[in-house]
Amino acid sequence: MGIVAGLDSSPDFTRIVVCDTDTGAVLRQGYAPHPVEGPEGGGRPADVDPQAWLLSLGEAAGGGLLEGVQAIGVSAQQNALIPIDAQGNTVRPAMVGGDRRAQVAAADLIDALGGREAWAQSVGTVPQAAQPVTKLRWLARSEPDAALRTTLLMQAHDWLVWQLLGRPVRRTTDRGGASGTGYWSAATGAYRPDLVELALGHPAALPEVIGPAEAAGTTPEGLLISAGTGETMAAAFGLGIGLGDAVVSLGASGSVMAVHREALVDQTGMITSLADATGMHLPVVTTLNAVRALRGTAELLGLPDLESLSDLATKSTPGAHGLVLLPYLEGERTPNLPHTAGTLAGLRRESMKPEHLARAAFEGMLCGLADALDVLRGRGVEVRRIFLLGPAAELPAVQAAAPALFGTQVVVPQPADYAAIGAARQAAWALGVSQGTLDPRTPPVWQGAVAQVLEPGEELAVGQAVRQQYVSVREQTHPGAFRA
């Protein structure tokens, strides 16, 4: 029996889990927040010194946490761009998260290549403010001196792996992380250096993309370091999702991703074509409105929290007495209606009760995500089971409606450090391959997530009727919104 560690460096903290290589059982864990000062007025900073991630890592690994560990996998926040100079130093702090400064740069880049379709064909994704390629364009336009000094581009997990290995000449990344940059194509498995040059104004070196089961290297102490990956890919790997599985994530905005055998090129730009941590693909469809629609409704009804909104919604019935909420409160990305607003339809005397509005909010949120799911299904992605993630997944009103509205089995995993567990599973895979005990094409089989399983059952027909009611209102209000 061996032990491996998975390290997840999220935007706010580092989590480390130490796992049994054979079963995946978590034996020890560590945690430390990042020592980062927030900007004035609160909120997460757009610029972060990467050294903060190392300090947090060191604190989380304290007390002998990594004693006996044979290999480490690294998961880290996606979209963090770290520009490096010719001496291997950071040119400026890392640009992290959904950087609003880069919104104009995203539009610039889309136009520079000839439109959304050209980007979708090139790299499977259309530039957004968060992506590294867009941040490069912002850097070239706003900080030209820093842009000129930039000779190498890294993301958070690339940089951390490089630091753990003692900053070797060889710099590596993985398919998952590379697929979110906007300058690597999941379809071809190759970089597009011309897009780096288009954004930055000159060429820059890029990390070598290594296979899912390959090691990035070994530390001077003999610790094997696996390829690492982005948080989304690591969490999917930690959950153990495979073909036929989709993940619906309920944040302020929502996302739907599924495992698929091939990269999907979507000319509308609704599908972002990412790679996963196993050699497969992770097409993702995002909605701008998920839990924010619930919070807005709770505020409108004078309720203190989402639990109260859920309790109120359960006093209504499926279909909310004909009340339908199109939850496009921030505009919407799926369907592509950036300048629209939300719609409340079906107001009648009998439907004008707080519990029906509460129910309509939950149904509207879930139907919006079902629309996103249908974008994937419409492209041949098989979905037999849905993993529902996020704190809102625990709400009774969500669990009561989701299986029937999605039309399939819904799995609600217990909260756990799935990204860190996925990183540890990757480390176990690379370790096994290096020892000759595992196949590089087949990851180790670990125990699955402890979860609640919900079936649509007899409610399926009712759920599909509610869904049809929603689709009818959407088509009347925004005819042809989903046509290519």
Short mmCIF file of C-alpha atoms in Angstrom, two decimals:
data_model
loop_
_atom_site.label_atom_id
_atom_site.label_comp_id
_atom_site.label_asym_id
_atom_site.label_seq_id
_atom_site.Cartn_x
_atom_site.Cartn_y
_atom_site.Cartn_z
CA MET A 1 0.00 0.00 0.00
CA GLY A 2 1.32 3.43 -0.94
CA ILE A 3 0.12 6.94 -0.24
CA VAL A 4 -0.17 9.96 -2.52
CA ALA A 5 -1.21 13.57 -2.04
CA GLY A 6 -3.51 15.86 -3.98
CA LEU A 7 -3.05 19.60 -3.68
CA ASP A 8 -5.80 22.00 -4.74
CA SER A 9 -4.81 25.67 -4.94
CA SER A 10 -8.13 27.45 -5.32
CA PRO A 11 -8.60 31.25 -5.61
CA ASP A 12 -8.81 31.61 -1.82
CA PHE A 13 -7.06 28.66 -0.16
CA THR A 14 -4.96 25.52 -0.51
CA ARG A 15 -6.37 22.13 0.43
CA ILE A 16 -4.24 18.99 0.58
CA VAL A 17 -5.56 15.43 0.91
CA VAL A 18 -3.36 12.40 1.50
CA CYS A 19 -4.93 9.26 0.04
CA ASP A 20 -4.40 5.52 -0.11
CA THR A 21 -3.19 4.71 -3.65
CA ASP A 22 -5.38 1.60 -3.98
CA THR A 23 -8.75 2.76 -2.65
CA GLY A 24 -8.56 6.57 -2.65
CA ALA A 25 -9.51 6.68 1.04
CA VAL A 26 -8.55 10.07 2.53
CA LEU A 27 -6.04 9.44 5.33
CA ARG A 28 -5.03 13.01 6.26
CA GLN A 29 -5.84 16.51 5.12
CA GLY A 30 -4.53 20.04 5.46
CA TYR A 31 -5.88 23.51 4.78
CA ALA A 32 -4.57 27.08 4.69
CA PRO A 33 -6.02 30.32 3.29
CA HIS A 34 -3.96 32.30 0.81
CA PRO A 35 -2.22 35.25 2.50
CA VAL A 36 -3.72 37.70 0.03
CA GLU A 37 -4.92 41.20 0.81
CA GLY A 38 -8.21 41.94 -0.92
CA PRO A 39 -8.78 45.17 -2.84
CA GLU A 40 -10.38 48.16 -1.19
CA GLY A 41 -14.08 47.60 -0.73
CA GLY A 42 -13.64 43.81 -0.46
CA GLY A 43 -13.86 41.27 -3.22
CA ARG A 44 -11.21 39.06 -4.74
CA PRO A 45 -8.15 40.78 -6.24
CA ALA A 46 -7.58 40.67 -9.99
CA ASP A 47 -3.80 40.53 -9.46
CA VAL A 48 -2.07 38.09 -7.10
CA ASP A 49 1.60 37.43 -6.33
CA PRO A 50 1.99 33.67 -7.01
CA GLN A 51 4.35 33.44 -4.02
CA ALA A 52 1.18 33.65 -1.91
CA TRP A 53 0.17 30.25 -3.28
CA LEU A 54 3.51 28.75 -2.20
CA LEU A 55 3.21 30.23 1.30
CA SER A 56 -0.30 28.78 1.60
CA LEU A 57 0.91 25.41 0.30
CA GLY A 58 3.70 25.31 2.87
CA GLU A 59 1.28 26.11 5.69
CA ALA A 60 -1.27 23.52 4.55
CA ALA A 61 1.47 20.86 4.38
CA GLY A 62 2.73 21.60 7.90
CA GLY A 63 2.89 19.14 10.79
CA GLY A 64 4.35 16.29 8.73
CA LEU A 65 1.24 16.00 6.54
CA LEU A 66 3.24 14.75 3.54
CA GLU A 67 5.33 12.20 5.49
CA GLY A 68 5.55 8.95 3.53
CA VAL A 69 3.92 10.42 0.42
CA GLN A 70 5.36 9.00 -2.82
CA ALA A 71 3.71 11.29 -5.38
CA ILE A 72 1.85 14.60 -5.53
CA GLY A 73 -0.77 15.85 -7.97
CA VAL A 74 -1.60 19.54 -8.35
CA SER A 75 -4.97 21.06 -9.13
CA ALA A 76 -5.30 24.84 -9.31
CA GLN A 77 -7.65 27.64 -10.22
CA GLN A 78 -8.16 28.00 -13.94
CA ASN A 79 -7.56 31.10 -16.07
CA ALA A 80 -4.75 32.50 -13.90
CA LEU A 81 -2.17 33.93 -16.30
CA ILE A 82 1.44 34.19 -15.09
CA PRO A 83 3.75 36.04 -17.50
CA ILE A 84 7.41 35.02 -17.03
CA ASP A 85 10.54 36.87 -18.22
CA ALA A 86 13.75 35.49 -19.72
CA GLN A 87 15.26 34.98 -16.23
CA GLY A 88 12.28 32.87 -15.04
CA ASN A 89 10.81 35.63 -12.87
CA THR A 90 7.24 36.86 -12.91
CA VAL A 91 6.91 40.00 -15.03
CA ARG A 92 3.95 41.20 -12.97
CA PRO A 93 1.49 39.62 -10.51
CA ALA A 94 -0.68 36.82 -11.87
CA MET A 95 -3.96 37.93 -13.45
CA VAL A 96 -6.65 35.74 -11.93
CA GLY A 97 -10.38 35.07 -12.20
CA GLY A 98 -12.97 36.73 -14.40
CA ASP A 99 -11.04 39.92 -14.96
CA ARG A 100 -13.49 42.68 -15.93
CA ARG A 101 -10.61 44.79 -17.23
CA ALA A 102 -10.30 42.36 -20.12
CA GLN A 103 -13.89 42.59 -21.44
CA VAL A 104 -12.96 45.04 -24.21
CA ALA A 105 -9.92 42.89 -25.05
CA ALA A 106 -12.22 39.88 -25.56
CA ALA A 107 -14.30 41.77 -28.13
CA ASP A 108 -11.07 42.98 -29.77
CA LEU A 109 -9.77 39.46 -30.18
CA ILE A 110 -13.04 38.10 -31.53
CA ASP A 111 -13.00 40.77 -34.24
CA ALA A 112 -9.26 40.34 -34.94
CA LEU A 113 -9.67 36.68 -35.94
CA GLY A 114 -12.90 37.24 -37.90
CA GLY A 115 -15.68 36.50 -35.43
CA ARG A 116 -16.98 33.93 -32.94
CA GLU A 117 -17.15 31.10 -35.47
CA ALA A 118 -13.48 31.54 -36.41
CA TRP A 119 -12.45 31.13 -32.76
CA ALA A 120 -14.75 28.14 -32.22
CA GLN A 121 -13.22 26.44 -35.27
CA SER A 122 -9.66 27.30 -34.19
CA VAL A 123 -9.58 26.37 -30.50
CA GLY A 124 -13.10 25.26 -29.54
CA THR A 125 -13.82 28.35 -27.46
CA VAL A 126 -14.73 32.00 -27.99
CA PRO A 127 -12.61 34.50 -25.99
CA GLN A 128 -14.08 35.66 -22.68
CA ALA A 129 -12.71 38.11 -20.13
CA ALA A 130 -11.43 35.34 -17.84
CA GLN A 131 -9.32 33.48 -20.37
CA PRO A 132 -5.54 33.76 -20.57
CA VAL A 133 -5.59 34.68 -24.28
CA THR A 134 -7.81 37.68 -23.49
CA LYS A 135 -5.65 38.74 -20.57
CA LEU A 136 -2.67 38.67 -22.92
CA ARG A 137 -4.44 41.14 -25.20
CA TRP A 138 -5.20 43.38 -22.21
CA LEU A 139 -1.55 43.18 -21.12
CA ALA A 140 -0.29 44.15 -24.58
CA ARG A 141 -2.64 47.14 -24.72
CA SER A 142 -2.49 48.34 -21.10
CA GLU A 143 1.02 47.38 -19.91
CA PRO A 144 3.12 47.22 -23.10
CA ASP A 145 6.45 47.22 -21.23
CA ALA A 146 5.41 44.17 -19.20
CA ALA A 147 4.12 42.51 -22.37
CA LEU A 148 7.47 43.06 -24.12
CA ARG A 149 9.38 41.43 -21.23
CA THR A 150 7.11 38.36 -21.31
CA THR A 151 8.87 35.35 -22.85
CA LEU A 152 6.96 32.43 -21.25
CA LEU A 153 3.30 31.90 -20.34
CA MET A 154 2.14 29.73 -17.46
CA GLN A 155 -1.07 28.99 -15.59
CA ALA A 156 -1.40 28.39 -11.86
CA HIS A 157 -0.97 24.61 -11.86
CA ASP A 158 1.92 24.81 -14.37
CA TRP A 159 3.72 27.31 -12.17
CA LEU A 160 3.18 25.33 -8.95
CA VAL A 161 4.42 22.09 -10.54
CA TRP A 162 7.46 23.97 -11.86
CA GLN A 163 8.20 25.37 -8.38
CA LEU A 164 7.79 21.97 -6.67
CA LEU A 165 10.29 20.49 -9.15
CA GLY A 166 12.85 23.22 -8.45
CA ARG A 167 12.18 25.29 -11.62
CA PRO A 168 13.67 22.84 -14.17
CA VAL A 169 14.37 23.75 -17.80
CA ARG A 170 11.44 21.57 -18.86
CA ARG A 171 8.09 23.30 -18.23
CA THR A 172 4.92 21.20 -18.51
CA THR A 173 1.15 21.44 -18.45
CA ASP A 174 -1.73 19.06 -19.21
CA ARG A 175 -4.54 18.88 -21.79
CA GLY A 176 -7.16 20.04 -19.29
CA GLY A 177 -5.40 23.24 -18.30
CA ALA A 178 -4.22 23.97 -21.85
CA SER A 179 -7.75 23.63 -23.26
CA GLY A 180 -8.96 26.66 -21.29
CA THR A 181 -6.24 29.04 -22.44
CA GLY A 182 -7.74 30.09 -25.80
CA TYR A 183 -4.52 29.16 -27.60
CA TRP A 184 -4.62 25.33 -27.48
CA SER A 185 -7.15 23.21 -29.35
CA ALA A 186 -8.70 20.14 -27.71
CA ALA A 187 -9.72 18.94 -31.19
CA THR A 188 -6.20 18.91 -32.64
CA GLY A 189 -4.22 18.54 -29.40
CA ALA A 190 -1.93 21.36 -30.48
CA TYR A 191 -1.08 24.93 -29.55
CA ARG A 192 -1.93 27.86 -31.79
CA PRO A 193 1.17 30.06 -31.32
CA ASP A 194 -0.26 32.45 -33.91
CA LEU A 195 -3.09 33.26 -31.48
CA VAL A 196 -0.57 34.00 -28.71
CA GLU A 197 1.16 36.39 -31.09
CA LEU A 198 -2.19 37.91 -32.13
CA ALA A 199 -2.96 38.64 -28.47
CA LEU A 200 0.47 39.52 -27.05
CA GLY A 201 2.04 41.13 -30.11
CA HIS A 202 5.03 38.77 -30.21
CA PRO A 203 5.73 35.02 -29.74
CA ALA A 204 6.14 33.49 -26.29
CA ALA A 205 7.23 30.04 -25.09
CA LEU A 206 4.53 27.66 -23.84
CA PRO A 207 4.72 24.65 -21.50
CA GLU A 208 4.92 21.18 -23.03
CA VAL A 209 1.53 19.41 -22.91
CA ILE A 210 2.11 15.96 -21.40
CA GLY A 211 -0.25 12.98 -21.18
CA PRO A 212 -2.72 12.38 -18.32
CA ALA A 213 -0.66 9.57 -16.75
CA GLU A 214 2.77 11.10 -17.38
CA ALA A 215 4.94 12.53 -14.64
CA ALA A 216 6.09 16.13 -14.88
CA GLY A 217 9.24 15.10 -13.02
CA THR A 218 10.71 14.08 -9.68
CA THR A 219 11.78 16.38 -6.87
CA PRO A 220 15.35 16.25 -5.49
CA GLU A 221 13.86 14.31 -2.55
CA GLY A 222 12.46 11.65 -4.91
CA LEU A 223 8.81 12.73 -4.88
CA LEU A 224 7.07 12.11 -8.20
CA ILE A 225 4.99 15.08 -9.42
CA SER A 226 2.19 14.27 -11.88
CA ALA A 227 1.04 16.47 -14.77
CA GLY A 228 -1.45 18.51 -12.70
CA THR A 229 -4.64 20.00 -14.13
CA GLY A 230 -7.30 22.70 -13.72
CA GLU A 231 -9.80 22.59 -10.87
CA THR A 232 -12.77 21.69 -13.10
CA MET A 233 -10.96 18.70 -14.59
CA ALA A 234 -9.58 17.61 -11.21
CA ALA A 235 -13.04 17.76 -9.59
CA ALA A 236 -14.52 15.69 -12.44
CA PHE A 237 -11.73 13.13 -11.98
CA GLY A 238 -12.23 13.12 -8.20
CA LEU A 239 -15.97 12.52 -8.62
CA GLY A 240 -15.21 9.65 -10.98
CA ILE A 241 -17.46 10.81 -13.80
CA GLY A 242 -17.23 8.99 -17.13
CA LEU A 243 -19.11 8.51 -20.39
CA GLY A 244 -22.84 9.01 -19.85
CA ASP A 245 -22.27 11.38 -16.94
CA ALA A 246 -22.87 15.12 -16.79
CA VAL A 247 -22.15 17.62 -14.02
CA VAL A 248 -24.54 20.49 -13.35
CA SER A 249 -22.91 23.11 -11.14
CA LEU A 250 -25.14 25.57 -9.29
CA GLY A 251 -23.23 28.76 -8.58
CA ALA A 252 -24.43 32.35 -9.04
CA SER A 253 -24.11 31.35 -12.69
CA GLY A 254 -24.49 27.75 -13.79
CA SER A 255 -22.58 25.29 -15.91
CA VAL A 256 -23.27 21.94 -17.50
CA MET A 257 -20.40 19.70 -18.58
CA ALA A 258 -20.29 16.11 -19.74
CA VAL A 259 -17.70 13.52 -20.68
CA HIS A 260 -17.52 12.90 -24.42
CA ARG A 261 -15.21 10.93 -26.71
CA GLU A 262 -14.43 13.81 -29.04
CA ALA A 263 -14.05 17.57 -29.04
CA LEU A 264 -17.16 19.44 -30.16
CA VAL A 265 -16.76 22.41 -32.49
CA ASP A 266 -19.73 24.71 -31.94
CA GLN A 267 -20.08 27.54 -34.41
CA THR A 268 -22.50 29.43 -32.15
CA GLY A 269 -19.90 29.53 -29.36
CA MET A 270 -22.37 28.14 -26.80
CA ILE A 271 -20.20 25.06 -26.20
CA THR A 272 -16.69 25.50 -24.79
CA SER A 273 -14.64 22.50 -25.84
CA LEU A 274 -12.38 21.54 -22.94
CA ALA A 275 -10.25 18.44 -22.41
CA ASP A 276 -10.50 16.35 -19.25
CA ALA A 277 -7.80 14.78 -17.06
CA THR A 278 -8.07 11.30 -18.61
CA GLY A 279 -7.66 11.79 -22.36
CA MET A 280 -11.38 12.34 -23.00
CA HIS A 281 -13.24 15.62 -23.60
CA LEU A 282 -15.38 17.91 -21.43
CA PRO A 283 -17.75 20.05 -23.49
CA VAL A 284 -19.15 22.79 -21.23
CA VAL A 285 -22.21 25.01 -21.60
CA THR A 286 -22.57 27.97 -19.24
CA THR A 287 -25.59 29.97 -18.11
CA LEU A 288 -25.19 33.42 -16.57
CA ASN A 289 -28.12 32.90 -14.21
CA ALA A 290 -28.51 30.11 -11.69
CA VAL A 291 -28.52 30.73 -7.92
CA ARG A 292 -28.59 34.51 -8.51
CA ALA A 293 -32.19 34.01 -9.75
CA LEU A 294 -33.04 32.32 -6.44
CA ARG A 295 -31.37 35.05 -4.37
CA GLY A 296 -33.17 37.77 -6.31
CA THR A 297 -36.51 36.05 -5.73
CA ALA A 298 -35.79 35.61 -2.02
CA GLU A 299 -35.03 39.34 -1.74
CA LEU A 300 -38.19 40.24 -3.66
CA LEU A 301 -40.26 38.12 -1.27
CA GLY A 302 -38.49 39.47 1.81
CA LEU A 303 -37.02 36.08 2.75
CA PRO A 304 -33.74 35.87 4.68
CA ASP A 305 -32.12 32.93 2.84
CA LEU A 306 -32.47 30.25 0.19
CA GLU A 307 -33.63 27.66 2.73
CA SER A 308 -36.70 29.83 3.43
CA LEU A 309 -37.32 30.21 -0.31
CA SER A 310 -37.11 26.43 -0.71
CA ASP A 311 -39.59 25.87 2.15
CA LEU A 312 -42.00 28.33 0.56
CA ALA A 313 -41.65 26.74 -2.90
CA THR A 314 -42.60 23.31 -1.56
CA LYS A 315 -46.03 24.75 -0.62
CA SER A 316 -46.75 25.23 -4.33
CA THR A 317 -47.20 22.49 -6.94
CA PRO A 318 -45.30 21.56 -10.14
CA GLY A 319 -45.90 24.23 -12.77
CA ALA A 320 -46.41 26.94 -10.11
CA HIS A 321 -50.05 27.42 -11.18
CA GLY A 322 -48.90 28.50 -14.65
CA LEU A 323 -46.29 30.99 -13.43
CA VAL A 324 -43.09 30.86 -15.52
CA LEU A 325 -39.86 32.75 -14.80
CA LEU A 326 -37.28 33.12 -17.56
CA PRO A 327 -34.36 33.88 -15.22
CA TYR A 328 -32.28 36.01 -17.59
CA LEU A 329 -31.58 38.59 -14.89
CA GLU A 330 -28.03 39.41 -16.07
CA GLY A 331 -28.76 38.89 -19.74
CA GLU A 332 -27.99 35.33 -20.79
CA ARG A 333 -25.28 33.36 -22.52
CA THR A 334 -27.32 30.19 -23.20
CA PRO A 335 -29.29 31.17 -25.20
CA ASN A 336 -27.13 34.06 -26.40
CA LEU A 337 -29.20 37.04 -25.24
CA PRO A 338 -26.64 39.36 -23.62
CA HIS A 339 -28.86 42.45 -23.46
CA THR A 340 -32.18 40.91 -22.41
CA ALA A 341 -33.90 40.88 -19.01
CA GLY A 342 -35.86 38.29 -17.08
CA THR A 343 -39.52 37.57 -17.83
CA LEU A 344 -42.35 36.57 -15.50
CA ALA A 345 -45.26 35.11 -17.45
CA GLY A 346 -48.57 33.44 -16.62
CA LEU A 347 -49.80 35.96 -14.06
CA ARG A 348 -53.38 35.20 -13.10
CA ARG A 349 -55.26 35.94 -9.94
CA GLU A 350 -54.78 32.39 -8.64
CA SER A 351 -51.04 32.36 -9.42
CA MET A 352 -50.26 35.63 -7.62
CA LYS A 353 -49.09 34.05 -4.38
CA PRO A 354 -45.59 34.05 -2.87
CA GLU A 355 -45.27 30.26 -2.90
CA HIS A 356 -45.96 30.10 -6.65
CA LEU A 357 -43.31 32.73 -7.41
CA ALA A 358 -40.85 30.82 -5.21
CA ARG A 359 -41.63 27.60 -7.11
CA ALA A 360 -41.33 29.39 -10.47
CA ALA A 361 -37.84 30.62 -9.49
CA PHE A 362 -36.60 27.09 -8.83
CA GLU A 363 -38.26 25.72 -11.96
CA GLY A 364 -36.94 28.61 -14.06
CA MET A 365 -33.36 28.08 -12.85
CA LEU A 366 -33.50 24.33 -13.49
CA CYS A 367 -35.21 24.71 -16.87
CA GLY A 368 -32.49 27.18 -17.92
CA LEU A 369 -29.90 24.54 -17.04
CA ALA A 370 -31.97 21.88 -18.83
CA ASP A 371 -31.77 24.12 -21.93
CA ALA A 372 -27.97 24.06 -21.55
CA LEU A 373 -28.06 20.28 -21.15
CA ASP A 374 -30.11 19.99 -24.35
CA VAL A 375 -27.40 21.91 -26.25
CA LEU A 376 -25.04 19.02 -25.42
CA ARG A 377 -27.62 16.31 -26.03
CA GLY A 378 -28.38 17.90 -29.38
CA ARG A 379 -24.74 17.35 -30.37
CA GLY A 380 -24.85 13.64 -29.55
CA VAL A 381 -23.57 13.76 -25.98
CA GLU A 382 -25.09 10.89 -24.03
CA VAL A 383 -26.41 11.80 -20.56
CA ARG A 384 -27.68 8.96 -18.38
CA ARG A 385 -26.79 10.43 -15.00
CA ILE A 386 -26.34 13.97 -13.68
CA PHE A 387 -24.14 14.99 -10.76
CA LEU A 388 -25.60 18.09 -9.12
CA LEU A 389 -23.01 20.26 -7.35
CA GLY A 390 -23.06 23.43 -5.24
CA PRO A 391 -24.65 24.31 -1.90
CA ALA A 392 -28.04 24.89 -3.60
CA ALA A 393 -28.06 21.22 -4.65
CA GLU A 394 -28.92 20.38 -1.03
CA LEU A 395 -32.16 22.42 -1.07
CA PRO A 396 -35.34 20.26 -0.94
CA ALA A 397 -37.02 22.33 -3.69
CA VAL A 398 -34.08 21.65 -6.03
CA GLN A 399 -33.96 17.94 -5.22
CA ALA A 400 -37.73 17.56 -5.65
CA ALA A 401 -37.80 19.13 -9.13
CA ALA A 402 -34.41 18.37 -10.74
CA PRO A 403 -34.79 14.68 -11.74
CA ALA A 404 -38.11 15.21 -13.54
CA LEU A 405 -37.02 18.45 -15.24
CA PHE A 406 -33.68 16.98 -16.36
CA GLY A 407 -35.39 13.72 -17.32
CA THR A 408 -32.78 11.44 -15.79
CA GLN A 409 -31.20 10.16 -12.57
CA VAL A 410 -29.68 12.91 -10.40
CA VAL A 411 -26.78 12.25 -8.02
CA VAL A 412 -26.07 14.73 -5.20
CA PRO A 413 -22.58 13.96 -3.82
CA GLN A 414 -21.77 14.78 -0.23
CA PRO A 415 -19.52 17.85 0.02
CA ALA A 416 -15.84 16.86 -0.22
CA ASP A 417 -12.55 18.18 -1.62
CA TYR A 418 -13.13 16.60 -5.03
CA ALA A 419 -10.53 18.71 -6.85
CA ALA A 420 -7.84 17.71 -4.33
CA ILE A 421 -9.00 14.06 -4.48
CA GLY A 422 -8.82 14.20 -8.29
CA ALA A 423 -5.29 15.57 -8.08
CA ALA A 424 -4.34 12.72 -5.72
CA ARG A 425 -5.90 10.16 -8.09
CA GLN A 426 -3.80 11.61 -10.93
CA ALA A 427 -0.70 11.27 -8.73
CA ALA A 428 -1.56 7.63 -8.01
CA TRP A 429 -1.98 7.00 -11.74
CA ALA A 430 1.38 8.53 -12.65
CA LEU A 431 3.04 6.65 -9.78
CA GLY A 432 1.51 3.33 -10.87
CA VAL A 433 2.60 3.88 -14.48
CA SER A 434 6.14 4.74 -13.37
CA GLN A 435 6.25 1.51 -11.31
CA GLY A 436 4.75 -0.58 -14.12
CA THR A 437 1.62 -1.51 -12.10
CA LEU A 438 -0.94 0.66 -13.97
CA ASP A 439 -1.80 1.11 -17.63
CA PRO A 440 -1.29 4.69 -18.93
CA ARG A 441 -4.69 4.40 -20.66
CA THR A 442 -6.63 3.31 -17.55
CA PRO A 443 -6.70 5.38 -14.33
CA PRO A 444 -6.84 3.69 -10.92
CA VAL A 445 -10.34 2.69 -9.81
CA TRP A 446 -11.11 4.48 -6.58
CA GLN A 447 -14.19 4.33 -4.39
CA GLY A 448 -16.90 6.64 -5.71
CA ALA A 449 -18.29 9.72 -4.02
CA VAL A 450 -20.79 9.15 -1.20
CA ALA A 451 -23.99 10.50 -2.69
CA GLN A 452 -27.76 10.72 -2.60
CA VAL A 453 -29.39 9.25 -5.73
CA LEU A 454 -32.67 10.75 -6.95
CA GLU A 455 -34.82 9.17 -9.69
CA PRO A 456 -37.49 10.95 -11.80
CA GLY A 457 -39.90 8.05 -11.22
CA GLU A 458 -43.58 8.80 -11.60
CA GLU A 459 -42.89 12.54 -11.67
CA LEU A 460 -41.22 12.34 -15.09
CA ALA A 461 -44.35 13.13 -17.12
CA VAL A 462 -45.23 16.05 -14.83
CA GLY A 463 -41.69 17.39 -15.06
CA GLN A 464 -41.69 17.23 -18.83
CA ALA A 465 -45.01 19.13 -18.91
CA VAL A 466 -43.47 21.87 -16.72
CA ARG A 467 -40.47 21.96 -19.03
CA GLN A 468 -42.73 22.34 -22.06
CA GLN A 469 -44.57 25.19 -20.36
CA TYR A 470 -41.19 26.93 -19.87
CA VAL A 471 -40.06 26.29 -23.47
CA SER A 472 -43.34 27.72 -24.81
CA VAL A 473 -42.85 30.96 -22.89
CA ARG A 474 -39.20 31.15 -23.95
CA GLU A 475 -40.11 30.67 -27.63
CA GLN A 476 -42.89 33.26 -27.47
CA THR A 477 -40.64 35.80 -25.76
CA HIS A 478 -37.40 35.05 -27.63
CA PRO A 479 -38.37 33.21 -30.83
CA GLY A 480 -35.55 31.20 -32.39
CA ALA A 481 -33.12 31.94 -29.55
CA PHE A 482 -31.52 28.51 -29.89
CA ARG A 483 -31.27 28.43 -33.67
CA ALA A 484 -27.73 28.43 -35.01
#
